[in-house]
Structure formats: structure tokens, C-alpha cells
């Protein structure tokens, strides 16, 4: 059984930083894509970053501010978020699947994307105040 543990969310003021971590225990993810997604209330699910090794692809809204790392040996994925803005306020999810096509989010909220994805975290809240 795969157990997914997310940590690191919280509240921060505009311009601040937070680091999210996600560990997939009990899974062998060597050939899997890993990614971070977020759900902003009232909007469709957004993909934040996709690890499609050797590529790491960032969404336009987070480029230059967010950095994601994958520690394969530990099945751990991190997301360093700098210069956070109120628009980054969302519930963040880590995910893993054989393939994580960016089109999967189109028109879907994150629970629907989760249903199409093999491994999906429980979600962690990030709140950025102005």
C-alpha cells in the first residue's frame, strides 16, 4: 500500500517563502512522472510543475519563483516557493503516474484529476496574505 505524506504548508505574507514536501512510501516510482498541482477556489485544477525526467516543466504563473526537486532514492518531491503572491493561495497536491500530461487538468477540478491519476496526495493548504 502506498502512503503519501505532504508537509510544509501554512500561511505567509506576500513576498514570503514556503517549502512543500511530499513522500511516497511503499511505491517504486523510478519510471513515473511526478508533479505538483493546485486548486484555487472556483477555478479548474492547475498544474504547477511536472517532473518528466530529465525535464522539469513549470507552469507559466510560477516560473522563476518556484523550484521543484525530486530525490529519487527517497521517493520525495519538494516544492520551494519564493516570492509568494496572494494568487498562489490554494490547496496544493503532489501526484505521481506513469504519465502526467498537462492536458489532464483541462476543464477539471483537482478531485477529477485525482481520479485519473494513480497516486494523489491528500492536499495541503497554502495561504498568502497581502
PDB file of C-alpha atoms in Angstrom:
ATOM      1  CA  UNK A   1       0.000   0.000   0.000  1.00  0.00           C
ATOM      2  CA  UNK A   2       1.274   3.431  -0.949  1.00  0.00           C
ATOM      3  CA  UNK A   3       1.207   6.118   1.710  1.00  0.00           C
ATOM      4  CA  UNK A   4       1.604   9.725   0.648  1.00  0.00           C
ATOM      5  CA  UNK A   5       2.675  12.328   3.169  1.00  0.00           C
ATOM      6  CA  UNK A   6       2.638  16.021   2.372  1.00  0.00           C
ATOM      7  CA  UNK A   7       4.015  18.682   4.678  1.00  0.00           C
ATOM      8  CA  UNK A   8       5.135  22.281   4.796  1.00  0.00           C
ATOM      9  CA  UNK A   9       2.063  24.344   4.009  1.00  0.00           C
ATOM     10  CA  UNK A  10       0.812  27.266   6.017  1.00  0.00           C
ATOM     11  CA  UNK A  11       0.233  30.994   5.930  1.00  0.00           C
ATOM     12  CA  UNK A  12       2.697  33.625   4.805  1.00  0.00           C
ATOM     13  CA  UNK A  13       2.672  37.258   3.794  1.00  0.00           C
ATOM     14  CA  UNK A  14       3.111  38.418   0.233  1.00  0.00           C
ATOM     15  CA  UNK A  15       6.724  38.060  -0.845  1.00  0.00           C
ATOM     16  CA  UNK A  16       7.412  35.291   1.626  1.00  0.00           C
ATOM     17  CA  UNK A  17       8.516  31.707   1.077  1.00  0.00           C
ATOM     18  CA  UNK A  18       7.328  28.216   1.905  1.00  0.00           C
ATOM     19  CA  UNK A  19       8.622  24.756   1.091  1.00  0.00           C
ATOM     20  CA  UNK A  20       6.351  21.790   0.495  1.00  0.00           C
ATOM     21  CA  UNK A  21       7.472  18.193   0.730  1.00  0.00           C
ATOM     22  CA  UNK A  22       5.819  15.009  -0.408  1.00  0.00           C
ATOM     23  CA  UNK A  23       6.968  11.460   0.271  1.00  0.00           C
ATOM     24  CA  UNK A  24       5.519   8.417  -1.451  1.00  0.00           C
ATOM     25  CA  UNK A  25       6.111   5.462   0.858  1.00  0.00           C
ATOM     26  CA  UNK A  26       5.701   1.924  -0.377  1.00  0.00           C
ATOM     27  CA  UNK A  27       5.936   2.834  -4.057  1.00  0.00           C
ATOM     28  CA  UNK A  28       8.527   2.238  -6.734  1.00  0.00           C
ATOM     29  CA  UNK A  29       8.402   5.393  -8.827  1.00  0.00           C
ATOM     30  CA  UNK A  30      11.528   5.102 -10.932  1.00  0.00           C
ATOM     31  CA  UNK A  31       9.730   5.484 -14.267  1.00  0.00           C
ATOM     32  CA  UNK A  32       6.893   7.655 -13.066  1.00  0.00           C
ATOM     33  CA  UNK A  33       6.202  11.298 -13.718  1.00  0.00           C
ATOM     34  CA  UNK A  34       5.835  13.306 -10.525  1.00  0.00           C
ATOM     35  CA  UNK A  35       4.155  16.635 -10.162  1.00  0.00           C
ATOM     36  CA  UNK A  36       2.554  19.341  -8.057  1.00  0.00           C
ATOM     37  CA  UNK A  37      -0.925  20.661  -8.697  1.00  0.00           C
ATOM     38  CA  UNK A  38      -3.061  23.270  -7.003  1.00  0.00           C
ATOM     39  CA  UNK A  39      -6.740  24.033  -6.602  1.00  0.00           C
ATOM     40  CA  UNK A  40      -7.727  27.667  -6.384  1.00  0.00           C
ATOM     41  CA  UNK A  41     -11.355  28.009  -5.271  1.00  0.00           C
ATOM     42  CA  UNK A  42     -13.712  28.460  -8.194  1.00  0.00           C
ATOM     43  CA  UNK A  43     -11.134  27.597 -10.839  1.00  0.00           C
ATOM     44  CA  UNK A  44     -10.020  24.476 -12.640  1.00  0.00           C
ATOM     45  CA  UNK A  45      -7.121  22.461 -11.336  1.00  0.00           C
ATOM     46  CA  UNK A  46      -3.726  23.952 -12.206  1.00  0.00           C
ATOM     47  CA  UNK A  47      -0.576  22.012 -12.821  1.00  0.00           C
ATOM     48  CA  UNK A  48       2.323  23.737 -11.091  1.00  0.00           C
ATOM     49  CA  UNK A  49       5.293  21.594 -12.085  1.00  0.00           C
ATOM     50  CA  UNK A  50       5.758  18.242 -13.814  1.00  0.00           C
ATOM     51  CA  UNK A  51       8.861  16.065 -13.484  1.00  0.00           C
ATOM     52  CA  UNK A  52       9.081  14.167 -16.744  1.00  0.00           C
ATOM     53  CA  UNK A  53      12.690  13.130 -16.344  1.00  0.00           C
ATOM     54  CA  UNK A  54      15.006  14.533 -17.432  1.00  0.00           C
ATOM     55  CA  UNK A  55      12.722  17.522 -17.960  1.00  0.00           C
ATOM     56  CA  UNK A  56      11.158  19.651 -15.255  1.00  0.00           C
ATOM     57  CA  UNK A  57       8.371  21.788 -16.647  1.00  0.00           C
ATOM     58  CA  UNK A  58       6.879  24.713 -14.713  1.00  0.00           C
ATOM     59  CA  UNK A  59       3.574  26.439 -15.225  1.00  0.00           C
ATOM     60  CA  UNK A  60       3.846  29.993 -16.521  1.00  0.00           C
ATOM     61  CA  UNK A  61       2.430  31.521 -13.347  1.00  0.00           C
ATOM     62  CA  UNK A  62       5.202  30.079 -11.154  1.00  0.00           C
ATOM     63  CA  UNK A  63       8.250  30.183 -13.424  1.00  0.00           C
ATOM     64  CA  UNK A  64      11.176  31.908 -11.797  1.00  0.00           C
ATOM     65  CA  UNK A  65       9.575  31.765  -8.341  1.00  0.00           C
ATOM     66  CA  UNK A  66       9.043  28.070  -7.631  1.00  0.00           C
ATOM     67  CA  UNK A  67      11.667  25.318  -7.746  1.00  0.00           C
ATOM     68  CA  UNK A  68      10.892  21.633  -7.505  1.00  0.00           C
ATOM     69  CA  UNK A  69      13.294  18.834  -6.705  1.00  0.00           C
ATOM     70  CA  UNK A  70      12.982  15.091  -6.765  1.00  0.00           C
ATOM     71  CA  UNK A  71      15.006  12.808  -4.525  1.00  0.00           C
ATOM     72  CA  UNK A  72      14.509   9.511  -6.282  1.00  0.00           C
ATOM     73  CA  UNK A  73      16.144   7.371  -3.614  1.00  0.00           C
ATOM     74  CA  UNK A  74      13.689   8.680  -1.024  1.00  0.00           C
ATOM     75  CA  UNK A  75      10.617   8.879  -3.274  1.00  0.00           C
ATOM     76  CA  UNK A  76      10.404  12.502  -2.190  1.00  0.00           C
ATOM     77  CA  UNK A  77       9.305  15.559  -4.096  1.00  0.00           C
ATOM     78  CA  UNK A  78       9.773  19.103  -2.848  1.00  0.00           C
ATOM     79  CA  UNK A  79       8.483  22.486  -3.942  1.00  0.00           C
ATOM     80  CA  UNK A  80      10.334  25.597  -2.860  1.00  0.00           C
ATOM     81  CA  UNK A  81       8.030  28.569  -3.308  1.00  0.00           C
ATOM     82  CA  UNK A  82       9.546  32.043  -3.210  1.00  0.00           C
ATOM     83  CA  UNK A  83       8.052  35.498  -3.687  1.00  0.00           C
ATOM     84  CA  UNK A  84       4.617  34.109  -2.925  1.00  0.00           C
ATOM     85  CA  UNK A  85       1.657  36.180  -4.049  1.00  0.00           C
ATOM     86  CA  UNK A  86      -1.992  36.172  -2.937  1.00  0.00           C
ATOM     87  CA  UNK A  87      -2.815  34.489  -6.255  1.00  0.00           C
ATOM     88  CA  UNK A  88      -0.803  31.469  -5.092  1.00  0.00           C
ATOM     89  CA  UNK A  89      -3.321  30.815  -2.334  1.00  0.00           C
ATOM     90  CA  UNK A  90      -4.581  27.307  -2.988  1.00  0.00           C
ATOM     91  CA  UNK A  91      -4.648  23.733  -1.848  1.00  0.00           C
ATOM     92  CA  UNK A  92      -1.553  22.010  -3.224  1.00  0.00           C
ATOM     93  CA  UNK A  93      -1.350  18.350  -4.169  1.00  0.00           C
ATOM     94  CA  UNK A  94       1.524  16.093  -5.108  1.00  0.00           C
ATOM     95  CA  UNK A  95       0.924  13.363  -7.650  1.00  0.00           C
ATOM     96  CA  UNK A  96       2.582  10.505  -9.491  1.00  0.00           C
ATOM     97  CA  UNK A  97       1.614   8.474 -12.528  1.00  0.00           C
ATOM     98  CA  UNK A  98       3.246   6.779 -15.487  1.00  0.00           C
ATOM     99  CA  UNK A  99       2.437   9.909 -17.432  1.00  0.00           C
ATOM    100  CA  UNK A 100       1.171  13.271 -16.227  1.00  0.00           C
ATOM    101  CA  UNK A 101       0.006  15.096 -19.338  1.00  0.00           C
ATOM    102  CA  UNK A 102      -0.651  18.768 -18.708  1.00  0.00           C
ATOM    103  CA  UNK A 103      -3.881  18.478 -20.636  1.00  0.00           C
ATOM    104  CA  UNK A 104      -5.312  16.310 -17.883  1.00  0.00           C
ATOM    105  CA  UNK A 105      -6.335  19.395 -15.912  1.00  0.00           C
ATOM    106  CA  UNK A 106      -8.312  20.981 -18.769  1.00  0.00           C
ATOM    107  CA  UNK A 107     -11.810  21.756 -17.550  1.00  0.00           C
ATOM    108  CA  UNK A 108     -11.351  19.673 -14.427  1.00  0.00           C
ATOM    109  CA  UNK A 109     -11.163  20.437 -10.765  1.00  0.00           C
ATOM    110  CA  UNK A 110      -8.493  18.643  -8.793  1.00  0.00           C
ATOM    111  CA  UNK A 111     -10.746  15.866  -7.413  1.00  0.00           C
ATOM    112  CA  UNK A 112     -11.491  14.905 -11.015  1.00  0.00           C
ATOM    113  CA  UNK A 113      -7.813  14.993 -11.943  1.00  0.00           C
ATOM    114  CA  UNK A 114      -7.054  12.908  -8.852  1.00  0.00           C
ATOM    115  CA  UNK A 115      -9.489  10.250 -10.056  1.00  0.00           C
ATOM    116  CA  UNK A 116      -7.484   9.956 -13.293  1.00  0.00           C
ATOM    117  CA  UNK A 117      -4.128   9.793 -11.510  1.00  0.00           C
ATOM    118  CA  UNK A 118      -2.586   6.729  -9.911  1.00  0.00           C
ATOM    119  CA  UNK A 119      -1.158   8.432  -6.813  1.00  0.00           C
ATOM    120  CA  UNK A 120      -2.503  11.710  -5.403  1.00  0.00           C
ATOM    121  CA  UNK A 121      -1.711  13.407  -2.115  1.00  0.00           C
ATOM    122  CA  UNK A 122      -4.243  14.487   0.460  1.00  0.00           C
ATOM    123  CA  UNK A 123      -3.634  18.175  -0.160  1.00  0.00           C
ATOM    124  CA  UNK A 124      -2.032  20.918   1.862  1.00  0.00           C
ATOM    125  CA  UNK A 125      -3.187  24.499   2.215  1.00  0.00           C
ATOM    126  CA  UNK A 126      -1.047  27.482   1.303  1.00  0.00           C
ATOM    127  CA  UNK A 127      -2.418  30.913   2.148  1.00  0.00           C
ATOM    128  CA  UNK A 128      -0.710  34.129   1.101  1.00  0.00           C
ATOM    129  CA  UNK A 129      -1.936  37.411   2.540  1.00  0.00           C
ATOM    130  CA  UNK A 130      -1.348  40.862   1.092  1.00  0.00           C
TER     131      UNK A 130
END
